[in-house]
PDB file of C-alpha atoms in Angstrom:
ATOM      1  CA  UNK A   1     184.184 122.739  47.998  1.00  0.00           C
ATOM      2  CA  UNK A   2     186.199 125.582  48.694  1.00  0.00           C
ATOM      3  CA  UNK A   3     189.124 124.624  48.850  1.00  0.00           C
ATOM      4  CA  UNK A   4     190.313 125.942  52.202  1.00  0.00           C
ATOM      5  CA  UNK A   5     193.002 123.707  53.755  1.00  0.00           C
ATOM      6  CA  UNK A   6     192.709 124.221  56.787  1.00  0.00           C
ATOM      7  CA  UNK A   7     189.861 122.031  59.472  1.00  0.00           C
ATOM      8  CA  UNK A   8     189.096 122.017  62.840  1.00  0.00           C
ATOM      9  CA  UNK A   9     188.051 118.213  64.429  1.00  0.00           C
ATOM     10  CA  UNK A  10     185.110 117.565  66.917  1.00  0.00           C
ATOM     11  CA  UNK A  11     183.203 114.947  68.509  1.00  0.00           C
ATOM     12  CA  UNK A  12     180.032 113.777  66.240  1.00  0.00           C
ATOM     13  CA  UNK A  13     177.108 114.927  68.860  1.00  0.00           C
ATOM     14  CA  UNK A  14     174.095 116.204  69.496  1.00  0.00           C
ATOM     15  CA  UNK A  15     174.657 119.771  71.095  1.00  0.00           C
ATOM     16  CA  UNK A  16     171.280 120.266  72.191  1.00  0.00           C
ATOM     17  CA  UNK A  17     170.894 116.492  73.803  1.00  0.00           C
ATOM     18  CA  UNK A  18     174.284 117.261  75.660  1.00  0.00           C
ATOM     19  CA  UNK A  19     173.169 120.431  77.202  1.00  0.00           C
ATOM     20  CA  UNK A  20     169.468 118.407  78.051  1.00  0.00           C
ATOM     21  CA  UNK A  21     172.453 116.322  79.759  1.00  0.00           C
ATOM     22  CA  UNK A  22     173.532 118.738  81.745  1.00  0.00           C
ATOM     23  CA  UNK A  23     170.444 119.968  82.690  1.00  0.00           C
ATOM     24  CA  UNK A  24     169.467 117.224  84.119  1.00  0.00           C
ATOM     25  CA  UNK A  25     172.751 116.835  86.328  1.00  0.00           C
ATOM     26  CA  UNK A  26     172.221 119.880  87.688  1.00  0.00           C
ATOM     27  CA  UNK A  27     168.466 119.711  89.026  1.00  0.00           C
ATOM     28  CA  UNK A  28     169.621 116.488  90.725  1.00  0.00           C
ATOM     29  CA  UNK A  29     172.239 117.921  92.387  1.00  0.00           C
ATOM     30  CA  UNK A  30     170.178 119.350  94.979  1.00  0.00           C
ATOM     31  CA  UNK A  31     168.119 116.332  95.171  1.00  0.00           C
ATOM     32  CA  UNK A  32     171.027 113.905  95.458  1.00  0.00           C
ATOM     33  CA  UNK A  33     173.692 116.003  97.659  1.00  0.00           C
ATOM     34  CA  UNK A  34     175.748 116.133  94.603  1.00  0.00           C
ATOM     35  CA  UNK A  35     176.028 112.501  94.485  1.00  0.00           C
ATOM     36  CA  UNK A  36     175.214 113.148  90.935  1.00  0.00           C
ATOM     37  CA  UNK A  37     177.817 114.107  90.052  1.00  0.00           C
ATOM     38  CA  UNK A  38     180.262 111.556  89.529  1.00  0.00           C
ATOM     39  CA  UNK A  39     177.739 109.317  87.885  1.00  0.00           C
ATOM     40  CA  UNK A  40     176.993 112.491  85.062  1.00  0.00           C
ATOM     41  CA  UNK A  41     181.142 112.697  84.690  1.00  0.00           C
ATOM     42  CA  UNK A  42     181.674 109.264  83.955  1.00  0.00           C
ATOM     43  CA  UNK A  43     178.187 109.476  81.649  1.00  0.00           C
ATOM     44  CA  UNK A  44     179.824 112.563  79.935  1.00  0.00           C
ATOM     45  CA  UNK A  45     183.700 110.545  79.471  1.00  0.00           C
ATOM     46  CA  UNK A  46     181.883 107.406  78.299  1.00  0.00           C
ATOM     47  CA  UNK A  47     179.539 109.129  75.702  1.00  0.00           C
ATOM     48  CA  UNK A  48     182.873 111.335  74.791  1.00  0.00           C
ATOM     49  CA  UNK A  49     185.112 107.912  74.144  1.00  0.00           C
ATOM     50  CA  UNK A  50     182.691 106.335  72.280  1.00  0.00           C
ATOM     51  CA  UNK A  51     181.824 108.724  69.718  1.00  0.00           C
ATOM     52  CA  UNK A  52     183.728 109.763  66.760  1.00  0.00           C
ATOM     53  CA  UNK A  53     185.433 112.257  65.275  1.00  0.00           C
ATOM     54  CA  UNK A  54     184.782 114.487  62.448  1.00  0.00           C
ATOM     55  CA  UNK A  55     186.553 117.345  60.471  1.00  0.00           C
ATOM     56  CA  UNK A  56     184.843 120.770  59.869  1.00  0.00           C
ATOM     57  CA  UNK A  57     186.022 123.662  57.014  1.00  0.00           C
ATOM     58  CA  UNK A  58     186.827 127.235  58.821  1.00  0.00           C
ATOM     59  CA  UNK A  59     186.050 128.790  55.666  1.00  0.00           C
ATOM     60  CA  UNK A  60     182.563 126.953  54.392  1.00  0.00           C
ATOM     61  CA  UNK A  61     181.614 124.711  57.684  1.00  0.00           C
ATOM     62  CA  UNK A  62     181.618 121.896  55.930  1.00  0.00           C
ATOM     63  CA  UNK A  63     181.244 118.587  57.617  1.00  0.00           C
ATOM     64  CA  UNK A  64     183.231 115.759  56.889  1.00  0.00           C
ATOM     65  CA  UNK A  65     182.301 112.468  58.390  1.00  0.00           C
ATOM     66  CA  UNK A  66     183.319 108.579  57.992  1.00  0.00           C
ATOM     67  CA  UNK A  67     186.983 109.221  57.005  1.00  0.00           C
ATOM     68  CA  UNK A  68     190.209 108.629  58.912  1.00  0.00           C
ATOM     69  CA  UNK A  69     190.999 112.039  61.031  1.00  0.00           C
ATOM     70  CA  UNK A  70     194.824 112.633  60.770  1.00  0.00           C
ATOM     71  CA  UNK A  71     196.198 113.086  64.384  1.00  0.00           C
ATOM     72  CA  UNK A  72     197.471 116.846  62.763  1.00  0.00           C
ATOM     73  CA  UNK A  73     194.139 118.375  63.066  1.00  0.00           C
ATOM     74  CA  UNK A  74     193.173 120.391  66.626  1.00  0.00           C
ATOM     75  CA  UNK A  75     189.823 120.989  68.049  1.00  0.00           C
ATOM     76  CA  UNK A  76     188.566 124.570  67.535  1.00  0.00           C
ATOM     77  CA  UNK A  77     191.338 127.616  67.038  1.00  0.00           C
ATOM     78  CA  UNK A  78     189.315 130.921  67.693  1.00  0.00           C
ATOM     79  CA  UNK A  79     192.345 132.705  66.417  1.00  0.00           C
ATOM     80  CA  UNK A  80     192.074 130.859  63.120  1.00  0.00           C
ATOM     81  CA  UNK A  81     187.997 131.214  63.047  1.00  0.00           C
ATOM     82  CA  UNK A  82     188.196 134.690  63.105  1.00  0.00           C
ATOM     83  CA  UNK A  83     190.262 134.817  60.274  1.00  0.00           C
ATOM     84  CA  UNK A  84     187.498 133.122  58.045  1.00  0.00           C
ATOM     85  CA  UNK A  85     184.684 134.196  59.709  1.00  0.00           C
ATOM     86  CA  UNK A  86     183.923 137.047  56.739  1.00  0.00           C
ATOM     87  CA  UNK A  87     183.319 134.165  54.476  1.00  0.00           C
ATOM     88  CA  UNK A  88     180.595 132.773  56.177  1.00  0.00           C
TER      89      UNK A  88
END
């Protein structure tokens, strides 16, 4: 550990399967006169309420998962990466 206190929270997903998501939205957009659409957004805020939460170091990057998140921590502060980003 590094001991760094401060952490950044996000959503515990695949990256690469949500931009396959995506991807797919927009090729049938075309085919289904954006139509689509609503049915991807609702996919998206379903998958996004059902997942959980999990903290991340700015110094290290490490990954903490299957604790409680306190309501304290904010998704990603670039202004706050930066600072760490020569220890990574």
């Amino acid at each position: 550990m590094c001991e760094c206190k401060q952490f950044w929270v996000q959503k515990d997903f695949n990256q690469a399967l949500g931009c396959f998501i995506m991807l797919i939205g927009i090729v049938l957009v075309p085919l289904t006169y954006g139509l689509s659409l609503p049915v991807f957004a609702l996919w998206d805020w379903l998958i996004y309420r059902r997942l959980p939460n999990y903290a991340v170091c700015y110094r290290c990057a490490s990954e903490f998962r299957g604790f409680v998140i306190p309501a304290r921590l904010k998704s990603f502060l670039h202004h706050i990466g930066l600072k760490y980003d020569r220890y990574r």
